[in-house]
Amino acid sequence: MSKNNFQLSVLLFSVLIIVSCHSKKNPELVLSVENYDFGNVRKDSIYKGNVIITNSGNAPLIIDNINPGCGCTSVSVTKNIIPPKDTCLLNFSYNTHKKKGIQENFITLIANTDSLVHILQINAYVE
């Protein structure tokens, strides 16, 4: 094989690899905020919040599981399957019963993305 043919083969092989890497279809989960802060809240109350989940990828996003960090947090989504470039709401409520001082909780989302696990941190200061 001549030097020019070898260089052409290497170039074509490199282009093929680059094109195949860029054509991979993946969903991508993006939270509108990753740290939701209720601020100062009252004891023995329920507070509600929500964040927007966006699928910024180019394949359907499937939310397989949502785990609230404790029994004081409940959570739901408006859709479990989000088409590319679409959104849904992640709604949650936080119960401050028997809580006092600085509180830090987490909601874990498991989806069909490269990172598999996504975390929303919820903070509050219960007076």
mmCIF file of N, CA and C in Angstrom, residues 24-121:
data_model
loop_
_atom_site.group_PDB
_atom_site.id
_atom_site.type_symbol
_atom_site.label_atom_id
_atom_site.label_comp_id
_atom_site.label_asym_id
_atom_site.label_seq_id
_atom_site.Cartn_x
_atom_site.Cartn_y
_atom_site.Cartn_z
ATOM 1 N N LYS A 24 -25.091 9.321 17.531
ATOM 2 C CA LYS A 24 -25.656 8.574 18.647
ATOM 3 C C LYS A 24 -26.808 9.372 19.256
ATOM 4 N N LYS A 25 -27.948 8.719 19.421
ATOM 5 C CA LYS A 25 -29.113 9.394 19.979
ATOM 6 C C LYS A 25 -29.218 9.085 21.456
ATOM 7 N N ASN A 26 -29.151 10.135 22.264
ATOM 8 C CA ASN A 26 -29.247 9.998 23.710
ATOM 9 C C ASN A 26 -30.203 11.026 24.281
ATOM 10 N N PRO A 27 -30.973 10.640 25.301
ATOM 11 C CA PRO A 27 -31.732 11.639 26.039
ATOM 12 C C PRO A 27 -30.805 12.341 27.020
ATOM 13 N N GLU A 28 -31.176 13.541 27.428
ATOM 14 C CA GLU A 28 -30.381 14.270 28.405
ATOM 15 C C GLU A 28 -31.323 14.999 29.361
ATOM 16 N N LEU A 29 -31.254 14.664 30.639
ATOM 17 C CA LEU A 29 -32.113 15.256 31.655
ATOM 18 C C LEU A 29 -31.456 16.497 32.239
ATOM 19 N N VAL A 30 -32.181 17.613 32.179
ATOM 20 C CA VAL A 30 -31.697 18.868 32.739
ATOM 21 C C VAL A 30 -32.771 19.397 33.694
ATOM 22 N N LEU A 31 -32.376 19.665 34.941
ATOM 23 C CA LEU A 31 -33.288 20.261 35.920
ATOM 24 C C LEU A 31 -33.163 21.780 35.859
ATOM 25 N N SER A 32 -34.293 22.485 35.991
ATOM 26 C CA SER A 32 -34.240 23.946 35.953
ATOM 27 C C SER A 32 -33.427 24.497 37.121
ATOM 28 N N VAL A 33 -33.432 23.812 38.249
ATOM 29 C CA VAL A 33 -32.539 24.110 39.377
ATOM 30 C C VAL A 33 -32.124 22.782 39.992
ATOM 31 N N GLU A 34 -30.926 22.726 40.506
ATOM 32 C CA GLU A 34 -30.450 21.500 41.152
ATOM 33 C C GLU A 34 -30.493 21.611 42.670
ATOM 34 N N ASN A 35 -30.741 22.829 43.171
ATOM 35 C CA ASN A 35 -30.827 23.069 44.607
ATOM 36 C C ASN A 35 -32.029 23.978 44.848
ATOM 37 N N TYR A 36 -33.092 23.406 45.407
ATOM 38 C CA TYR A 36 -34.316 24.165 45.669
ATOM 39 C C TYR A 36 -34.314 24.554 47.141
ATOM 40 N N ASP A 37 -34.396 25.844 47.424
ATOM 41 C CA ASP A 37 -34.323 26.333 48.802
ATOM 42 C C ASP A 37 -35.666 26.966 49.194
ATOM 43 N N PHE A 38 -36.345 26.345 50.164
ATOM 44 C CA PHE A 38 -37.594 26.900 50.671
ATOM 45 C C PHE A 38 -37.346 28.110 51.567
ATOM 46 N N GLY A 39 -36.105 28.296 52.009
ATOM 47 C CA GLY A 39 -35.794 29.404 52.908
ATOM 48 C C GLY A 39 -36.284 29.098 54.315
ATOM 49 N N ASN A 40 -36.701 30.127 55.043
ATOM 50 C CA ASN A 40 -37.229 29.950 56.401
ATOM 51 C C ASN A 40 -38.679 29.494 56.319
ATOM 52 N N VAL A 41 -38.983 28.390 56.990
ATOM 53 C CA VAL A 41 -40.335 27.834 56.985
ATOM 54 C C VAL A 41 -40.774 27.542 58.415
ATOM 55 N N ARG A 42 -42.073 27.332 58.592
ATOM 56 C CA ARG A 42 -42.625 27.064 59.914
ATOM 57 C C ARG A 42 -42.706 25.564 60.177
ATOM 58 N N LYS A 43 -42.556 25.216 61.420
ATOM 59 C CA LYS A 43 -42.681 23.824 61.861
ATOM 60 C C LYS A 43 -44.129 23.362 61.681
ATOM 61 N N ASP A 44 -44.314 22.063 61.446
ATOM 62 C CA ASP A 44 -45.633 21.423 61.311
ATOM 63 C C ASP A 44 -46.455 22.003 60.159
ATOM 64 N N SER A 45 -45.809 22.282 59.032
ATOM 65 C CA SER A 45 -46.480 22.791 57.838
ATOM 66 C C SER A 45 -46.035 21.980 56.623
ATOM 67 N N ILE A 46 -46.793 22.087 55.564
ATOM 68 C CA ILE A 46 -46.432 21.416 54.305
ATOM 69 C C ILE A 46 -46.175 22.495 53.256
ATOM 70 N N TYR A 47 -45.030 22.399 52.606
ATOM 71 C CA TYR A 47 -44.626 23.359 51.577
ATOM 72 C C TYR A 47 -44.497 22.627 50.247
ATOM 73 N N LYS A 48 -44.954 23.279 49.191
ATOM 74 C CA LYS A 48 -44.917 22.669 47.862
ATOM 75 C C LYS A 48 -43.984 23.446 46.949
ATOM 76 N N GLY A 49 -43.339 22.712 46.056
ATOM 77 C CA GLY A 49 -42.460 23.318 45.070
ATOM 78 C C GLY A 49 -42.451 22.491 43.798
ATOM 79 N N ASN A 50 -41.816 23.007 42.774
ATOM 80 C CA ASN A 50 -41.651 22.243 41.535
ATOM 81 C C ASN A 50 -40.456 22.780 40.768
ATOM 82 N N VAL A 51 -39.906 21.919 39.948
ATOM 83 C CA VAL A 51 -38.845 22.292 39.024
ATOM 84 C C VAL A 51 -39.204 21.722 37.658
ATOM 85 N N ILE A 52 -38.633 22.295 36.640
ATOM 86 C CA ILE A 52 -38.881 21.839 35.275
ATOM 87 C C ILE A 52 -37.799 20.836 34.895
ATOM 88 N N ILE A 53 -38.236 19.714 34.343
ATOM 89 C CA ILE A 53 -37.318 18.727 33.769
ATOM 90 C C ILE A 53 -37.369 18.922 32.256
ATOM 91 N N THR A 54 -36.204 19.114 31.649
ATOM 92 C CA THR A 54 -36.114 19.268 30.203
ATOM 93 C C THR A 54 -35.306 18.114 29.629
ATOM 94 N N ASN A 55 -35.793 17.560 28.531
ATOM 95 C CA ASN A 55 -35.011 16.590 27.780
ATOM 96 C C ASN A 55 -34.294 17.356 26.676
ATOM 97 N N SER A 56 -33.033 17.702 26.915
ATOM 98 C CA SER A 56 -32.276 18.465 25.921
ATOM 99 C C SER A 56 -31.551 17.549 24.941
ATOM 100 N N GLY A 57 -31.808 16.253 25.028
ATOM 101 C CA GLY A 57 -31.179 15.296 24.118
ATOM 102 C C GLY A 57 -31.978 15.110 22.844
ATOM 103 N N ASN A 58 -31.626 14.058 22.110
ATOM 104 C CA ASN A 58 -32.278 13.799 20.824
ATOM 105 C C ASN A 58 -32.923 12.415 20.769
ATOM 106 N N ALA A 59 -33.318 11.887 21.941
ATOM 107 C CA ALA A 59 -34.059 10.626 22.041
ATOM 108 C C ALA A 59 -35.009 10.759 23.230
ATOM 109 N N PRO A 60 -36.083 9.968 23.268
ATOM 110 C CA PRO A 60 -37.025 10.075 24.395
ATOM 111 C C PRO A 60 -36.351 9.812 25.746
ATOM 112 N N LEU A 61 -36.690 10.657 26.713
ATOM 113 C CA LEU A 61 -36.198 10.514 28.083
ATOM 114 C C LEU A 61 -37.234 9.724 28.865
ATOM 115 N N ILE A 62 -36.795 8.655 29.507
ATOM 116 C CA ILE A 62 -37.689 7.819 30.298
ATOM 117 C C ILE A 62 -37.259 7.911 31.757
ATOM 118 N N ILE A 63 -38.145 8.439 32.594
ATOM 119 C CA ILE A 63 -37.872 8.510 34.026
ATOM 120 C C ILE A 63 -38.352 7.198 34.625
ATOM 121 N N ASP A 64 -37.409 6.362 35.037
ATOM 122 C CA ASP A 64 -37.723 5.029 35.529
ATOM 123 C C ASP A 64 -38.178 5.029 36.979
ATOM 124 N N ASN A 65 -37.580 5.892 37.792
ATOM 125 C CA ASN A 65 -37.855 5.856 39.220
ATOM 126 C C ASN A 65 -37.541 7.209 39.839
ATOM 127 N N ILE A 66 -38.341 7.594 40.827
ATOM 128 C CA ILE A 66 -38.106 8.815 41.589
ATOM 129 C C ILE A 66 -38.142 8.439 43.058
ATOM 130 N N ASN A 67 -37.064 8.752 43.768
ATOM 131 C CA ASN A 67 -36.977 8.393 45.183
ATOM 132 C C ASN A 67 -36.839 9.640 46.044
ATOM 133 N N PRO A 68 -37.863 9.945 46.866
ATOM 134 C CA PRO A 68 -37.698 11.039 47.819
ATOM 135 C C PRO A 68 -36.730 10.600 48.903
ATOM 136 N N GLY A 69 -35.978 11.535 49.434
ATOM 137 C CA GLY A 69 -34.950 11.201 50.414
ATOM 138 C C GLY A 69 -35.478 10.725 51.751
ATOM 139 N N CYS A 70 -36.714 11.086 52.084
ATOM 140 C CA CYS A 70 -37.268 10.678 53.372
ATOM 141 C C CYS A 70 -38.785 10.676 53.285
ATOM 142 N N GLY A 71 -39.426 10.217 54.335
ATOM 143 C CA GLY A 71 -40.881 10.185 54.383
ATOM 144 C C GLY A 71 -41.512 11.557 54.458
ATOM 145 N N CYS A 72 -40.716 12.577 54.733
ATOM 146 C CA CYS A 72 -41.239 13.947 54.828
ATOM 147 C C CYS A 72 -41.412 14.589 53.450
ATOM 148 N N THR A 73 -40.978 13.916 52.394
ATOM 149 C CA THR A 73 -41.041 14.463 51.041
ATOM 150 C C THR A 73 -41.866 13.541 50.154
ATOM 151 N N SER A 74 -42.812 14.108 49.430
ATOM 152 C CA SER A 74 -43.528 13.340 48.415
ATOM 153 C C SER A 74 -43.256 13.991 47.065
ATOM 154 N N VAL A 75 -43.332 13.182 46.010
ATOM 155 C CA VAL A 75 -42.898 13.670 44.706
ATOM 156 C C VAL A 75 -43.708 13.013 43.586
ATOM 157 N N SER A 76 -43.895 13.760 42.488
ATOM 158 C CA SER A 76 -44.542 13.214 41.296
ATOM 159 C C SER A 76 -44.050 13.979 40.073
ATOM 160 N N VAL A 77 -44.226 13.377 38.901
ATOM 161 C CA VAL A 77 -43.917 14.049 37.641
ATOM 162 C C VAL A 77 -45.166 14.056 36.775
ATOM 163 N N THR A 78 -45.265 15.048 35.897
ATOM 164 C CA THR A 78 -46.427 15.138 35.016
ATOM 165 C C THR A 78 -46.325 14.177 33.831
ATOM 166 N N LYS A 79 -45.107 13.706 33.516
ATOM 167 C CA LYS A 79 -44.880 12.720 32.449
ATOM 168 C C LYS A 79 -43.704 11.843 32.837
ATOM 169 N N ASN A 80 -43.762 10.564 32.508
ATOM 170 C CA ASN A 80 -42.608 9.686 32.719
ATOM 171 C C ASN A 80 -41.765 9.532 31.459
ATOM 172 N N ILE A 81 -42.370 9.818 30.308
ATOM 173 C CA ILE A 81 -41.642 9.777 29.034
ATOM 174 C C ILE A 81 -41.692 11.178 28.441
ATOM 175 N N ILE A 82 -40.508 11.750 28.225
ATOM 176 C CA ILE A 82 -40.409 13.125 27.726
ATOM 177 C C ILE A 82 -39.726 13.097 26.360
ATOM 178 N N PRO A 83 -40.432 13.521 25.305
ATOM 179 C CA PRO A 83 -39.819 13.556 23.972
ATOM 180 C C PRO A 83 -38.637 14.536 23.923
ATOM 181 N N PRO A 84 -37.775 14.391 22.932
ATOM 182 C CA PRO A 84 -36.654 15.333 22.784
ATOM 183 C C PRO A 84 -37.142 16.779 22.730
ATOM 184 N N LYS A 85 -36.398 17.650 23.409
ATOM 185 C CA LYS A 85 -36.663 19.094 23.465
ATOM 186 C C LYS A 85 -37.975 19.450 24.175
ATOM 187 N N ASP A 86 -38.580 18.505 24.898
ATOM 188 C CA ASP A 86 -39.820 18.749 25.621
ATOM 189 C C ASP A 86 -39.540 18.834 27.120
ATOM 190 N N THR A 87 -40.555 19.205 27.898
ATOM 191 C CA THR A 87 -40.402 19.384 29.335
ATOM 192 C C THR A 87 -41.549 18.713 30.091
ATOM 193 N N CYS A 88 -41.363 18.588 31.392
ATOM 194 C CA CYS A 88 -42.427 18.195 32.299
ATOM 195 C C CYS A 88 -42.121 18.816 33.655
ATOM 196 N N LEU A 89 -43.081 18.737 34.571
ATOM 197 C CA LEU A 89 -42.877 19.271 35.912
ATOM 198 C C LEU A 89 -42.587 18.153 36.901
ATOM 199 N N LEU A 90 -41.623 18.412 37.772
ATOM 200 C CA LEU A 90 -41.359 17.565 38.931
ATOM 201 C C LEU A 90 -41.957 18.317 40.115
ATOM 202 N N ASN A 91 -43.078 17.807 40.647
ATOM 203 C CA ASN A 91 -43.759 18.437 41.772
ATOM 204 C C ASN A 91 -43.365 17.723 43.058
ATOM 205 N N PHE A 92 -43.174 18.484 44.125
ATOM 206 C CA PHE A 92 -42.831 17.865 45.402
ATOM 207 C C PHE A 92 -43.418 18.665 46.543
ATOM 208 N N SER A 93 -43.609 17.977 47.653
ATOM 209 C CA SER A 93 -44.046 18.663 48.865
ATOM 210 C C SER A 93 -43.134 18.215 50.005
ATOM 211 N N TYR A 94 -42.959 19.113 50.957
ATOM 212 C CA TYR A 94 -42.053 18.887 52.075
ATOM 213 C C TYR A 94 -42.823 19.161 53.367
ATOM 214 N N ASN A 95 -42.884 18.160 54.233
ATOM 215 C CA ASN A 95 -43.602 18.252 55.494
ATOM 216 C C ASN A 95 -42.607 18.534 56.613
ATOM 217 N N THR A 96 -42.803 19.629 57.330
ATOM 218 C CA THR A 96 -41.856 20.030 58.375
ATOM 219 C C THR A 96 -42.241 19.499 59.761
ATOM 220 N N HIS A 97 -43.187 18.552 59.812
ATOM 221 C CA HIS A 97 -43.610 17.978 61.096
ATOM 222 C C HIS A 97 -42.402 17.382 61.834
ATOM 223 N N LYS A 98 -42.233 17.795 63.073
ATOM 224 C CA LYS A 98 -41.144 17.339 63.944
ATOM 225 C C LYS A 98 -39.757 17.699 63.413
ATOM 226 N N LYS A 99 -39.662 18.734 62.623
ATOM 227 C CA LYS A 99 -38.374 19.202 62.096
ATOM 228 C C LYS A 99 -38.005 20.509 62.770
ATOM 229 N N LYS A 100 -36.710 20.765 62.879
ATOM 230 C CA LYS A 100 -36.244 22.027 63.446
ATOM 231 C C LYS A 100 -34.836 22.310 62.936
ATOM 232 N N GLY A 101 -34.579 23.584 62.624
ATOM 233 C CA GLY A 101 -33.248 23.990 62.189
ATOM 234 C C GLY A 101 -33.003 23.724 60.715
ATOM 235 N N ILE A 102 -31.729 23.609 60.367
ATOM 236 C CA ILE A 102 -31.317 23.402 58.972
ATOM 237 C C ILE A 102 -31.720 22.003 58.503
ATOM 238 N N GLN A 103 -32.393 21.957 57.365
ATOM 239 C CA GLN A 103 -32.830 20.693 56.776
ATOM 240 C C GLN A 103 -32.272 20.570 55.364
ATOM 241 N N GLU A 104 -31.824 19.382 55.035
ATOM 242 C CA GLU A 104 -31.287 19.100 53.702
ATOM 243 C C GLU A 104 -31.806 17.734 53.278
ATOM 244 N N ASN A 105 -32.551 17.700 52.182
ATOM 245 C CA ASN A 105 -33.108 16.455 51.661
ATOM 246 C C ASN A 105 -32.778 16.342 50.182
ATOM 247 N N PHE A 106 -32.930 15.128 49.667
ATOM 248 C CA PHE A 106 -32.590 14.879 48.266
ATOM 249 C C PHE A 106 -33.687 14.072 47.599
ATOM 250 N N ILE A 107 -33.965 14.414 46.345
ATOM 251 C CA ILE A 107 -34.829 13.609 45.489
ATOM 252 C C ILE A 107 -33.927 13.037 44.399
ATOM 253 N N THR A 108 -33.967 11.728 44.243
ATOM 254 C CA THR A 108 -33.138 11.054 43.256
ATOM 255 C C THR A 108 -34.008 10.612 42.089
ATOM 256 N N LEU A 109 -33.586 10.963 40.882
ATOM 257 C CA LEU A 109 -34.286 10.544 39.676
ATOM 258 C C LEU A 109 -33.394 9.567 38.915
ATOM 259 N N ILE A 110 -33.985 8.453 38.535
ATOM 260 C CA ILE A 110 -33.261 7.455 37.741
ATOM 261 C C ILE A 110 -33.882 7.453 36.356
ATOM 262 N N ALA A 111 -33.044 7.649 35.342
ATOM 263 C CA ALA A 111 -33.545 7.776 33.968
ATOM 264 C C ALA A 111 -32.587 7.073 33.000
ATOM 265 N N ASN A 112 -32.998 7.000 31.761
ATOM 266 C CA ASN A 112 -32.212 6.329 30.723
ATOM 267 C C ASN A 112 -31.178 7.267 30.091
ATOM 268 N N THR A 113 -30.457 7.990 30.927
ATOM 269 C CA THR A 113 -29.427 8.914 30.463
ATOM 270 C C THR A 113 -28.055 8.321 30.738
ATOM 271 N N ASP A 114 -27.025 8.959 30.216
ATOM 272 C CA ASP A 114 -25.662 8.466 30.439
ATOM 273 C C ASP A 114 -25.290 8.433 31.910
ATOM 274 N N SER A 115 -25.739 9.428 32.690
ATOM 275 C CA SER A 115 -25.362 9.463 34.101
ATOM 276 C C SER A 115 -26.313 8.671 34.983
ATOM 277 N N LEU A 116 -27.408 8.153 34.469
ATOM 278 C CA LEU A 116 -28.378 7.306 35.161
ATOM 279 C C LEU A 116 -29.062 7.959 36.350
ATOM 280 N N VAL A 117 -28.320 8.603 37.259
ATOM 281 C CA VAL A 117 -28.899 9.174 38.473
ATOM 282 C C VAL A 117 -28.749 10.696 38.454
ATOM 283 N N HIS A 118 -29.853 11.378 38.777
ATOM 284 C CA HIS A 118 -29.869 12.834 38.863
ATOM 285 C C HIS A 118 -30.436 13.201 40.229
ATOM 286 N N ILE A 119 -29.895 14.247 40.845
ATOM 287 C CA ILE A 119 -30.272 14.581 42.216
ATOM 288 C C ILE A 119 -30.747 16.027 42.301
ATOM 289 N N LEU A 120 -31.900 16.197 42.957
ATOM 290 C CA LEU A 120 -32.408 17.519 43.312
ATOM 291 C C LEU A 120 -32.249 17.661 44.814
ATOM 292 N N GLN A 121 -31.542 18.678 45.242
ATOM 293 C CA GLN A 121 -31.342 18.940 46.667
ATOM 294 C C GLN A 121 -32.403 19.938 47.120
#
